[in-house]
PDB file of C-alpha atoms in Angstrom:
ATOM      1  CA  MET T   6      -2.404  -2.877  29.292  1.00  0.00           C
ATOM      2  CA  SER T   7      -4.592  -5.735  28.097  1.00  0.00           C
ATOM      3  CA  LEU T   8      -7.389  -5.356  25.790  1.00  0.00           C
ATOM      4  CA  PRO T   9     -11.038  -5.853  26.572  1.00  0.00           C
ATOM      5  CA  PRO T  10     -12.025  -9.677  26.035  1.00  0.00           C
ATOM      6  CA  GLY T  11     -14.587  -8.625  23.249  1.00  0.00           C
ATOM      7  CA  ARG T  12     -11.329  -6.909  21.264  1.00  0.00           C
ATOM      8  CA  ARG T  13      -8.648  -9.414  22.423  1.00  0.00           C
ATOM      9  CA  GLU T  14      -6.536 -10.406  19.288  1.00  0.00           C
ATOM     10  CA  ARG T  15      -6.940 -13.868  18.210  1.00  0.00           C
ATOM     11  CA  PRO T  16      -3.845 -16.049  17.599  1.00  0.00           C
ATOM     12  CA  GLY T  17      -3.031 -17.668  14.277  1.00  0.00           C
ATOM     13  CA  ILE T  18      -3.716 -16.586  10.402  1.00  0.00           C
ATOM     14  CA  PRO T  19      -7.157 -15.553   9.726  1.00  0.00           C
ATOM     15  CA  LEU T  20      -8.789 -18.023   7.049  1.00  0.00           C
ATOM     16  CA  ARG T  21      -9.138 -15.405   4.451  1.00  0.00           C
ATOM     17  CA  ALA T  22      -5.448 -14.776   3.964  1.00  0.00           C
ATOM     18  CA  VAL T  23      -4.998 -18.646   3.638  1.00  0.00           C
ATOM     19  CA  VAL T  24      -7.557 -19.187   0.985  1.00  0.00           C
ATOM     20  CA  PRO T  25      -6.192 -16.978  -2.040  1.00  0.00           C
ATOM     21  CA  ASN T  26      -2.520 -18.282  -1.359  1.00  0.00           C
ATOM     22  CA  ALA T  27      -4.234 -21.834  -1.305  1.00  0.00           C
ATOM     23  CA  VAL T  28      -5.462 -20.890  -5.079  1.00  0.00           C
ATOM     24  CA  THR T  29      -2.175 -19.255  -6.179  1.00  0.00           C
ATOM     25  CA  ALA T  30      -0.585 -22.435  -4.900  1.00  0.00           C
ATOM     26  CA  LEU T  31      -2.812 -24.785  -7.142  1.00  0.00           C
ATOM     27  CA  ALA T  32      -1.699 -22.600 -10.028  1.00  0.00           C
ATOM     28  CA  LEU T  33       1.878 -23.354  -9.397  1.00  0.00           C
ATOM     29  CA  CYS T  34       0.874 -27.119  -9.160  1.00  0.00           C
ATOM     30  CA  SER T  35      -0.795 -26.862 -12.640  1.00  0.00           C
ATOM     31  CA  GLY T  36       2.169 -25.100 -14.115  1.00  0.00           C
ATOM     32  CA  LEU T  37       4.140 -28.173 -12.982  1.00  0.00           C
ATOM     33  CA  SER T  38       1.689 -30.592 -14.032  1.00  0.00           C
ATOM     34  CA  GLY T  39       2.212 -29.152 -17.506  1.00  0.00           C
ATOM     35  CA  ILE T  40       5.929 -29.853 -17.571  1.00  0.00           C
ATOM     36  CA  ARG T  41       5.118 -33.235 -16.364  1.00  0.00           C
ATOM     37  CA  PHE T  42       2.683 -34.315 -19.075  1.00  0.00           C
ATOM     38  CA  ALA T  43       5.067 -32.457 -21.863  1.00  0.00           C
ATOM     39  CA  ILE T  44       7.801 -34.892 -20.617  1.00  0.00           C
ATOM     40  CA  THR T  45       5.590 -37.864 -21.556  1.00  0.00           C
ATOM     41  CA  ALA T  46       4.454 -36.152 -24.871  1.00  0.00           C
ATOM     42  CA  GLU T  47       0.675 -35.569 -23.997  1.00  0.00           C
ATOM     43  CA  TRP T  48       0.557 -32.280 -25.215  1.00  0.00           C
ATOM     44  CA  ASP T  49      -3.048 -31.778 -24.866  1.00  0.00           C
ATOM     45  CA  LYS T  50      -2.877 -32.567 -21.197  1.00  0.00           C
ATOM     46  CA  ALA T  51       0.039 -30.340 -20.861  1.00  0.00           C
ATOM     47  CA  LEU T  52      -1.647 -27.433 -22.264  1.00  0.00           C
ATOM     48  CA  MET T  53      -4.718 -28.136 -20.505  1.00  0.00           C
ATOM     49  CA  PHE T  54      -2.898 -27.589 -17.475  1.00  0.00           C
ATOM     50  CA  ILE T  55      -1.571 -24.134 -18.619  1.00  0.00           C
ATOM     51  CA  GLY T  56      -5.244 -23.196 -19.331  1.00  0.00           C
ATOM     52  CA  ILE T  57      -6.058 -24.383 -15.753  1.00  0.00           C
ATOM     53  CA  ALA T  58      -3.367 -22.356 -14.267  1.00  0.00           C
ATOM     54  CA  ALA T  59      -4.371 -19.100 -16.184  1.00  0.00           C
ATOM     55  CA  LEU T  60      -7.882 -19.615 -14.928  1.00  0.00           C
ATOM     56  CA  LEU T  61      -6.650 -19.738 -11.263  1.00  0.00           C
ATOM     57  CA  ASP T  62      -4.180 -17.079 -11.722  1.00  0.00           C
ATOM     58  CA  GLY T  63      -7.269 -14.635 -12.608  1.00  0.00           C
ATOM     59  CA  LEU T  64      -9.344 -15.979  -9.520  1.00  0.00           C
ATOM     60  CA  ASP T  65      -6.520 -15.514  -6.732  1.00  0.00           C
ATOM     61  CA  GLY T  66      -6.326 -11.849  -6.751  1.00  0.00           C
ATOM     62  CA  ARG T  67      -9.949 -11.338  -7.184  1.00  0.00           C
ATOM     63  CA  ILE T  68     -10.811 -13.700  -4.091  1.00  0.00           C
ATOM     64  CA  ALA T  69      -8.128 -11.767  -1.994  1.00  0.00           C
ATOM     65  CA  ARG T  70      -9.682  -8.556  -2.815  1.00  0.00           C
ATOM     66  CA  LEU T  71     -13.051 -10.195  -1.890  1.00  0.00           C
ATOM     67  CA  LEU T  72     -12.046 -11.722   1.205  1.00  0.00           C
ATOM     68  CA  ARG T  73      -9.772  -8.768   1.994  1.00  0.00           C
ATOM     69  CA  GLY T  74      -6.681 -11.352   2.237  1.00  0.00           C
ATOM     70  CA  GLN T  75      -4.232  -9.293   0.315  1.00  0.00           C
ATOM     71  CA  SER T  76      -0.489  -9.714   1.653  1.00  0.00           C
ATOM     72  CA  ARG T  77       2.993  -9.018   0.552  1.00  0.00           C
ATOM     73  CA  PHE T  78       3.573 -12.798   0.996  1.00  0.00           C
ATOM     74  CA  GLY T  79       0.682 -13.455  -1.426  1.00  0.00           C
ATOM     75  CA  ALA T  80       1.961 -11.330  -4.124  1.00  0.00           C
ATOM     76  CA  GLU T  81       5.440 -12.779  -4.158  1.00  0.00           C
ATOM     77  CA  LEU T  82       3.845 -15.938  -4.025  1.00  0.00           C
ATOM     78  CA  ASP T  83       1.781 -15.089  -7.154  1.00  0.00           C
ATOM     79  CA  SER T  84       5.041 -14.105  -9.066  1.00  0.00           C
ATOM     80  CA  LEU T  85       6.433 -17.158  -8.376  1.00  0.00           C
ATOM     81  CA  SER T  86       3.623 -19.241  -9.503  1.00  0.00           C
ATOM     82  CA  ASP T  87       3.503 -16.977 -12.752  1.00  0.00           C
ATOM     83  CA  VAL T  88       7.099 -17.548 -13.556  1.00  0.00           C
ATOM     84  CA  VAL T  89       6.700 -21.323 -13.308  1.00  0.00           C
ATOM     85  CA  ALA T  90       3.165 -21.599 -14.864  1.00  0.00           C
ATOM     86  CA  PHE T  91       3.619 -19.159 -17.639  1.00  0.00           C
ATOM     87  CA  GLY T  92       7.317 -18.805 -18.225  1.00  0.00           C
ATOM     88  CA  VAL T  93       9.340 -22.018 -17.306  1.00  0.00           C
ATOM     89  CA  ALA T  94       6.399 -24.709 -18.447  1.00  0.00           C
ATOM     90  CA  PRO T  95       5.900 -23.044 -21.706  1.00  0.00           C
ATOM     91  CA  ALA T  96       9.349 -22.989 -22.594  1.00  0.00           C
ATOM     92  CA  LEU T  97      10.043 -26.451 -21.790  1.00  0.00           C
ATOM     93  CA  ILE T  98       6.576 -27.426 -23.714  1.00  0.00           C
ATOM     94  CA  ILE T  99       7.932 -25.880 -26.861  1.00  0.00           C
ATOM     95  CA  TYR T 100      11.431 -27.215 -26.489  1.00  0.00           C
ATOM     96  CA  LEU T 101      10.229 -30.737 -25.797  1.00  0.00           C
ATOM     97  CA  TRP T 102       7.642 -30.655 -28.670  1.00  0.00           C
ATOM     98  CA  VAL T 103       9.734 -29.411 -31.624  1.00  0.00           C
ATOM     99  CA  LEU T 104      13.172 -27.670 -30.512  1.00  0.00           C
ATOM    100  CA  GLN T 105      14.605 -30.923 -29.128  1.00  0.00           C
ATOM    101  CA  ILE T 106      15.941 -32.564 -32.236  1.00  0.00           C
ATOM    102  CA  GLU T 107      17.458 -35.550 -31.582  1.00  0.00           C
ATOM    103  CA  ASN T 108      19.505 -35.703 -34.938  1.00  0.00           C
ATOM    104  CA  SER T 109      20.971 -32.471 -35.158  1.00  0.00           C
ATOM    105  CA  PRO T 110      22.650 -31.276 -31.753  1.00  0.00           C
ATOM    106  CA  SER T 111      23.373 -27.866 -33.208  1.00  0.00           C
ATOM    107  CA  TRP T 112      19.774 -27.264 -33.407  1.00  0.00           C
ATOM    108  CA  ARG T 113      18.961 -28.361 -30.400  1.00  0.00           C
ATOM    109  CA  THR T 114      21.306 -26.171 -28.852  1.00  0.00           C
ATOM    110  CA  TYR T 115      19.909 -23.026 -30.493  1.00  0.00           C
ATOM    111  CA  GLY T 116      16.348 -24.300 -29.669  1.00  0.00           C
ATOM    112  CA  TRP T 117      17.315 -24.330 -26.130  1.00  0.00           C
ATOM    113  CA  VAL T 118      18.471 -21.001 -26.023  1.00  0.00           C
ATOM    114  CA  PHE T 119      15.474 -19.358 -27.400  1.00  0.00           C
ATOM    115  CA  ALA T 120      13.255 -21.297 -24.968  1.00  0.00           C
ATOM    116  CA  LEU T 121      15.496 -20.228 -22.041  1.00  0.00           C
ATOM    117  CA  ALA T 122      15.305 -16.661 -23.314  1.00  0.00           C
ATOM    118  CA  TYR T 123      11.621 -16.805 -23.261  1.00  0.00           C
ATOM    119  CA  ALA T 124      11.636 -17.958 -19.456  1.00  0.00           C
ATOM    120  CA  VAL T 125      14.180 -15.582 -18.410  1.00  0.00           C
ATOM    121  CA  CYS T 126      11.928 -12.707 -20.171  1.00  0.00           C
ATOM    122  CA  MET T 127       9.314 -13.785 -18.264  1.00  0.00           C
ATOM    123  CA  ALA T 128      11.108 -13.567 -14.959  1.00  0.00           C
ATOM    124  CA  LEU T 129      12.382 -10.366 -15.819  1.00  0.00           C
ATOM    125  CA  ARG T 130       8.894  -8.936 -16.707  1.00  0.00           C
ATOM    126  CA  LEU T 131       7.455 -10.068 -13.189  1.00  0.00           C
ATOM    127  CA  ALA T 132      10.700  -8.712 -11.367  1.00  0.00           C
ATOM    128  CA  ARG T 133      10.072  -5.461 -13.135  1.00  0.00           C
ATOM    129  CA  PHE T 134       6.277  -5.618 -12.199  1.00  0.00           C
ATOM    130  CA  ASN T 135       7.179  -6.326  -8.379  1.00  0.00           C
ATOM    131  CA  ALA T 136       9.753  -3.239  -8.613  1.00  0.00           C
ATOM    132  CA  ARG T 137       7.170  -0.793  -9.776  1.00  0.00           C
ATOM    133  CA  ILE T 138       4.205  -2.167  -7.749  1.00  0.00           C
ATOM    134  CA  ASP T 139       4.543   0.670  -5.144  1.00  0.00           C
ATOM    135  CA  ALA T 140       5.268   3.072  -7.685  1.00  0.00           C
ATOM    136  CA  GLU T 141       3.311   6.438  -7.879  1.00  0.00           C
ATOM    137  CA  ASP T 142       4.733   7.305 -11.520  1.00  0.00           C
ATOM    138  CA  GLN T 143       3.141   4.528 -13.743  1.00  0.00           C
ATOM    139  CA  PRO T 144       1.832   6.246 -16.972  1.00  0.00           C
ATOM    140  CA  HIS T 145       0.389   3.088 -18.451  1.00  0.00           C
ATOM    141  CA  LYS T 146      -1.695   1.987 -15.111  1.00  0.00           C
ATOM    142  CA  SER T 147      -3.127   5.284 -14.685  1.00  0.00           C
ATOM    143  CA  ALA T 148      -4.368   5.438 -18.189  1.00  0.00           C
ATOM    144  CA  GLY T 149      -5.856   1.954 -17.977  1.00  0.00           C
ATOM    145  CA  PHE T 150      -3.275   0.116 -19.967  1.00  0.00           C
ATOM    146  CA  LEU T 151      -0.528  -2.662 -19.119  1.00  0.00           C
ATOM    147  CA  THR T 152       3.080  -2.449 -19.720  1.00  0.00           C
ATOM    148  CA  GLY T 153       3.754  -5.271 -22.173  1.00  0.00           C
ATOM    149  CA  VAL T 154       2.032  -8.452 -22.632  1.00  0.00           C
ATOM    150  CA  PRO T 155       0.610  -9.768 -19.086  1.00  0.00           C
ATOM    151  CA  ALA T 156       2.055 -13.420 -18.323  1.00  0.00           C
ATOM    152  CA  PRO T 157      -0.844 -15.640 -18.912  1.00  0.00           C
ATOM    153  CA  ALA T 158      -1.251 -14.112 -22.295  1.00  0.00           C
ATOM    154  CA  GLY T 159       2.338 -14.465 -22.979  1.00  0.00           C
ATOM    155  CA  ALA T 160       2.017 -17.968 -22.205  1.00  0.00           C
ATOM    156  CA  GLY T 161      -0.802 -18.254 -24.740  1.00  0.00           C
ATOM    157  CA  ILE T 162       1.141 -16.492 -27.441  1.00  0.00           C
ATOM    158  CA  MET T 163       4.059 -18.683 -26.909  1.00  0.00           C
ATOM    159  CA  LEU T 164       2.253 -21.924 -27.215  1.00  0.00           C
ATOM    160  CA  LEU T 165      -0.012 -20.671 -30.162  1.00  0.00           C
ATOM    161  CA  PRO T 166       1.645 -23.024 -32.728  1.00  0.00           C
ATOM    162  CA  VAL T 167       0.819 -26.049 -30.197  1.00  0.00           C
ATOM    163  CA  LEU T 168      -2.723 -24.998 -30.293  1.00  0.00           C
ATOM    164  CA  LEU T 169      -3.139 -24.641 -33.725  1.00  0.00           C
ATOM    165  CA  TRP T 170      -1.489 -27.769 -34.392  1.00  0.00           C
ATOM    166  CA  LEU T 171      -3.833 -29.665 -31.603  1.00  0.00           C
ATOM    167  CA  ALA T 172      -6.565 -27.735 -33.464  1.00  0.00           C
ATOM    168  CA  SER T 173      -5.702 -29.257 -36.902  1.00  0.00           C
ATOM    169  CA  ASP T 174      -5.624 -32.728 -35.215  1.00  0.00           C
ATOM    170  CA  ARG T 175      -1.864 -32.639 -35.667  1.00  0.00           C
ATOM    171  CA  GLN T 176      -2.151 -32.345 -39.460  1.00  0.00           C
ATOM    172  CA  LEU T 177      -0.377 -28.757 -39.972  1.00  0.00           C
ATOM    173  CA  SER T 178       3.067 -30.381 -39.921  1.00  0.00           C
ATOM    174  CA  TRP T 179       4.738 -26.945 -40.990  1.00  0.00           C
ATOM    175  CA  LEU T 180       4.381 -25.819 -37.535  1.00  0.00           C
ATOM    176  CA  GLU T 181       6.654 -28.275 -36.350  1.00  0.00           C
ATOM    177  CA  ASN T 182       9.451 -26.354 -38.286  1.00  0.00           C
ATOM    178  CA  PRO T 183      12.219 -25.433 -35.420  1.00  0.00           C
ATOM    179  CA  GLY T 184      13.480 -22.331 -37.139  1.00  0.00           C
ATOM    180  CA  LEU T 185       9.698 -20.853 -37.137  1.00  0.00           C
ATOM    181  CA  ILE T 186       9.396 -21.870 -33.766  1.00  0.00           C
ATOM    182  CA  MET T 187      12.669 -20.625 -32.554  1.00  0.00           C
ATOM    183  CA  ALA T 188      11.481 -17.247 -34.115  1.00  0.00           C
ATOM    184  CA  TRP T 189       8.155 -17.367 -32.698  1.00  0.00           C
ATOM    185  CA  SER T 190       9.793 -17.783 -29.281  1.00  0.00           C
ATOM    186  CA  GLY T 191      11.622 -14.598 -29.990  1.00  0.00           C
ATOM    187  CA  ILE T 192       8.465 -12.572 -30.814  1.00  0.00           C
ATOM    188  CA  SER T 193       6.971 -14.020 -27.653  1.00  0.00           C
ATOM    189  CA  ALA T 194       9.970 -13.238 -25.416  1.00  0.00           C
ATOM    190  CA  PHE T 195       9.932  -9.623 -26.828  1.00  0.00           C
ATOM    191  CA  LEU T 196       6.367  -9.047 -26.328  1.00  0.00           C
ATOM    192  CA  ILE T 197       6.361  -9.800 -22.781  1.00  0.00           C
ATOM    193  CA  ILE T 198       9.580  -7.924 -21.964  1.00  0.00           C
ATOM    194  CA  SER T 199       8.689  -4.924 -24.030  1.00  0.00           C
ATOM    195  CA  SER T 200       7.283  -1.441 -22.709  1.00  0.00           C
ATOM    196  CA  ILE T 201       4.484  -1.433 -25.508  1.00  0.00           C
ATOM    197  CA  ALA T 202       1.096  -0.480 -24.140  1.00  0.00           C
ATOM    198  CA  THR T 203      -1.608  -3.426 -24.136  1.00  0.00           C
ATOM    199  CA  PHE T 204      -5.269  -3.318 -23.217  1.00  0.00           C
ATOM    200  CA  SER T 205      -6.182  -4.151 -19.343  1.00  0.00           C
ATOM    201  CA  MET T 206      -9.123  -6.420 -18.925  1.00  0.00           C
ATOM    202  CA  GLY T 207      -9.760  -4.804 -15.479  1.00  0.00           C
ATOM    203  CA  ALA T 208      -9.899  -1.273 -17.123  1.00  0.00           C
ATOM    204  CA  LEU T 209     -12.478  -2.253 -20.049  1.00  0.00           C
ATOM    205  CA  ARG T 210     -16.058  -0.762 -19.326  1.00  0.00           C
ATOM    206  CA  LEU T 211     -19.057  -1.897 -21.481  1.00  0.00           C
ATOM    207  CA  LYS T 212     -22.013   0.237 -22.467  1.00  0.00           C
ATOM    208  CA  ARG T 213     -25.181  -0.791 -20.717  1.00  0.00           C
ATOM    209  CA  SER T 214     -26.744  -0.980 -23.961  1.00  0.00           C
ATOM    210  CA  VAL T 215     -24.654  -3.998 -24.747  1.00  0.00           C
ATOM    211  CA  ARG T 216     -24.497  -5.983 -21.581  1.00  0.00           C
ATOM    212  CA  LEU T 217     -27.067  -8.547 -22.840  1.00  0.00           C
ATOM    213  CA  GLU T 218     -24.780  -9.124 -25.949  1.00  0.00           C
ATOM    214  CA  ALA T 219     -21.596  -9.435 -23.943  1.00  0.00           C
ATOM    215  CA  ILE T 220     -23.048 -12.056 -21.951  1.00  0.00           C
ATOM    216  CA  LEU T 221     -24.252 -13.993 -24.940  1.00  0.00           C
ATOM    217  CA  VAL T 222     -20.250 -13.778 -26.479  1.00  0.00           C
ATOM    218  CA  ILE T 223     -19.059 -15.058 -23.299  1.00  0.00           C
ATOM    219  CA  VAL T 224     -21.672 -18.162 -23.062  1.00  0.00           C
ATOM    220  CA  LEU T 225     -20.707 -18.730 -26.860  1.00  0.00           C
ATOM    221  CA  ILE T 226     -17.129 -18.953 -26.079  1.00  0.00           C
ATOM    222  CA  GLY T 227     -17.526 -21.179 -23.094  1.00  0.00           C
ATOM    223  CA  ILE T 228     -19.385 -23.533 -25.310  1.00  0.00           C
ATOM    224  CA  ALA T 229     -17.092 -23.506 -27.812  1.00  0.00           C
ATOM    225  CA  MET T 230     -14.456 -24.120 -25.460  1.00  0.00           C
ATOM    226  CA  ILE T 231     -16.306 -27.353 -24.442  1.00  0.00           C
ATOM    227  CA  VAL T 232     -16.920 -28.409 -28.212  1.00  0.00           C
ATOM    228  CA  ALA T 233     -13.623 -27.315 -29.909  1.00  0.00           C
ATOM    229  CA  PRO T 234     -10.971 -26.309 -27.113  1.00  0.00           C
ATOM    230  CA  TRP T 235      -7.925 -26.159 -29.123  1.00  0.00           C
ATOM    231  CA  ALA T 236      -9.608 -24.281 -31.907  1.00  0.00           C
ATOM    232  CA  THR T 237     -11.340 -21.800 -29.900  1.00  0.00           C
ATOM    233  CA  LEU T 238      -7.974 -20.916 -27.532  1.00  0.00           C
ATOM    234  CA  SER T 239      -6.171 -20.581 -30.833  1.00  0.00           C
ATOM    235  CA  ALA T 240      -9.082 -17.902 -32.138  1.00  0.00           C
ATOM    236  CA  VAL T 241      -8.771 -16.226 -28.607  1.00  0.00           C
ATOM    237  CA  VAL T 242      -5.067 -15.632 -28.703  1.00  0.00           C
ATOM    238  CA  ILE T 243      -5.108 -14.506 -32.571  1.00  0.00           C
ATOM    239  CA  VAL T 244      -7.882 -11.987 -31.678  1.00  0.00           C
ATOM    240  CA  TYR T 245      -5.602 -10.771 -28.830  1.00  0.00           C
ATOM    241  CA  LEU T 246      -2.525 -10.356 -31.211  1.00  0.00           C
ATOM    242  CA  ALA T 247      -4.824  -8.377 -33.177  1.00  0.00           C
ATOM    243  CA  THR T 248      -5.534  -5.960 -30.351  1.00  0.00           C
ATOM    244  CA  ILE T 249      -1.902  -4.931 -29.687  1.00  0.00           C
ATOM    245  CA  PRO T 250      -1.693  -2.456 -32.452  1.00  0.00           C
ATOM    246  CA  LEU T 251      -4.860  -1.029 -31.659  1.00  0.00           C
ATOM    247  CA  SER T 252      -3.645  -0.522 -27.903  1.00  0.00           C
ATOM    248  CA  VAL T 253      -0.562   1.047 -28.849  1.00  0.00           C
ATOM    249  CA  MET T 254      -2.427   3.699 -31.239  1.00  0.00           C
ATOM    250  CA  ARG T 255      -5.145   4.048 -28.521  1.00  0.00           C
ATOM    251  CA  TYR T 256      -2.445   4.989 -25.797  1.00  0.00           C
ATOM    252  CA  ALA T 257      -0.517   7.233 -28.010  1.00  0.00           C
ATOM    253  CA  ALA T 258      -3.793   9.149 -28.591  1.00  0.00           C
ATOM    254  CA  VAL T 259      -4.019   9.352 -24.581  1.00  0.00           C
ATOM    255  CA  LYS T 260      -0.639  10.666 -24.635  1.00  0.00           C
ATOM    256  CA  ARG T 261      -0.892  13.548 -26.925  1.00  0.00           C
ATOM    257  CA  ARG T 262      -4.325  14.468 -24.963  1.00  0.00           C
ATOM    258  CA  ARG T 263      -2.186  14.482 -21.857  1.00  0.00           C
ATOM    259  CA  ALA T 264       0.402  16.528 -23.321  1.00  0.00           C
ATOM    260  CA  ARG T 265      -1.835  19.186 -24.300  1.00  0.00           C
ATOM    261  CA  GLN T 266      -3.614  19.042 -21.032  1.00  0.00           C
ATOM    262  CA  ALA T 267      -0.158  19.549 -19.218  1.00  0.00           C
ATOM    263  CA  GLY T 268       0.665  22.389 -21.766  1.00  0.00           C
ATOM    264  CA  GLY T 269      -2.467  24.233 -21.009  1.00  0.00           C
ATOM    265  CA  GLU T 270      -4.272  26.989 -22.736  1.00  0.00           C
ATOM    266  CA  PRO T 271      -2.192  30.319 -23.558  1.00  0.00           C
ATOM    267  CA  THR T 272      -2.582  32.484 -20.665  1.00  0.00           C
ATOM    268  CA  LEU T 273      -3.592  36.425 -21.431  1.00  0.00           C
ATOM    269  CA  PRO T 274      -1.786  39.234 -20.306  1.00  0.00           C
ATOM    270  CA  LEU T 275      -2.645  40.841 -16.962  1.00  0.00           C
ATOM    271  CA  SER T 276      -4.533  43.889 -16.770  1.00  0.00           C
ATOM    272  CA  PRO T 277      -3.535  46.705 -14.600  1.00  0.00           C
ATOM    273  CA  PRO T 278      -4.569  46.674 -11.192  1.00  0.00           C
ATOM    274  CA  LEU T 279      -7.968  48.576 -10.327  1.00  0.00           C
ATOM    275  CA  PRO T 280      -7.936  51.191  -7.903  1.00  0.00           C
ATOM    276  CA  PRO T 281      -9.120  50.170  -4.393  1.00  0.00           C
ATOM    277  CA  VAL T 282     -12.739  50.670  -3.795  1.00  0.00           C
ATOM    278  CA  PRO T 283     -13.635  52.881  -0.971  1.00  0.00           C
ATOM    279  CA  PRO T 284     -15.506  51.313   1.703  1.00  0.00           C
ATOM    280  CA  LYS T 285     -19.050  51.492   1.894  1.00  0.00           C
ATOM    281  CA  ALA T 286     -21.195  53.392   4.605  1.00  0.00           C
ATOM    282  CA  PRO T 287     -23.030  51.234   6.975  1.00  0.00           C
ATOM    283  CA  ALA T 288     -26.205  50.372   5.468  1.00  0.00           C
ATOM    284  CA  ARG T 289     -29.393  51.403   8.004  1.00  0.00           C
ATOM    285  CA  HIS T 290     -31.727  48.703   8.595  1.00  0.00           C
ATOM    286  CA  ARG T 291     -34.717  48.661   6.734  1.00  0.00           C
ATOM    287  CA  ARG T 292     -37.760  46.654   6.007  1.00  0.00           C
ATOM    288  CA  SER T 293     -37.633  45.354   2.303  1.00  0.00           C
ATOM    289  CA  PRO T 294     -40.442  46.012   0.277  1.00  0.00           C
ATOM    290  CA  PRO T 295     -43.243  43.576  -0.445  1.00  0.00           C
ATOM    291  CA  GLY T 296     -42.062  41.128  -3.266  1.00  0.00           C
ATOM    292  CA  GLY T 297     -38.656  40.971  -2.545  1.00  0.00           C
ATOM    293  CA  PRO T 298     -35.546  42.630  -1.229  1.00  0.00           C
TER     294      PRO T 298
END
């Protein structure tokens, strides 16, 4: 039975489903561009494209929800883009920046192992996210927290030594210590693959009384990004790292409150059943006195 002309299905894919996927593909291209500039030792451009990828990654989901263009294909493409832009690209940037030591083949091997571990942990994190995307039992998500450090923040933590190095106009030579960078890569890999609770930006709510102050802070951060981008990004990453212990303690408090609610209050012993009440005689119809029943 054919549908009426007004309700006939249109062939092809609606544009609202294509736009968010195109933004995700641009984020993937930005991550690959970061690798390209790392190969030519243009570290500022490499980090700039990773930042663009993070910005696009924050927009594609919101665009999809705004246009009602969510799809399973888009979710899989988003994970693939995150693996490249926030896993493979930062690992290669760090390796090419410091860990590729030409005069020490053994250190070069160890450096590659740590860079590889970070990229693998990012892929495992995103695979875990996709496996739980339809799960109903997600304690962190139901409480407004994330499990581990999200992919863009993990890339920022991994690249923090490079950010500080660029912010100092390449004067902090101690940041180019291979041993330090390998240890930092291990810490970054642990944070993204761990099960610790971290704050979710989407779950944060501001009071109406501080709305103008919040707008002012965002504007000042935007201006600082234009004037001193590397120092501002370094400060943002350091502040985020400082919030991780706070999020862990906050989630522990939420777990304790949930445990108390699940335990409930002690119930009182049941009283003996009351004797049955004899049925009342049918009331006669009468007029109510003046002033009420």
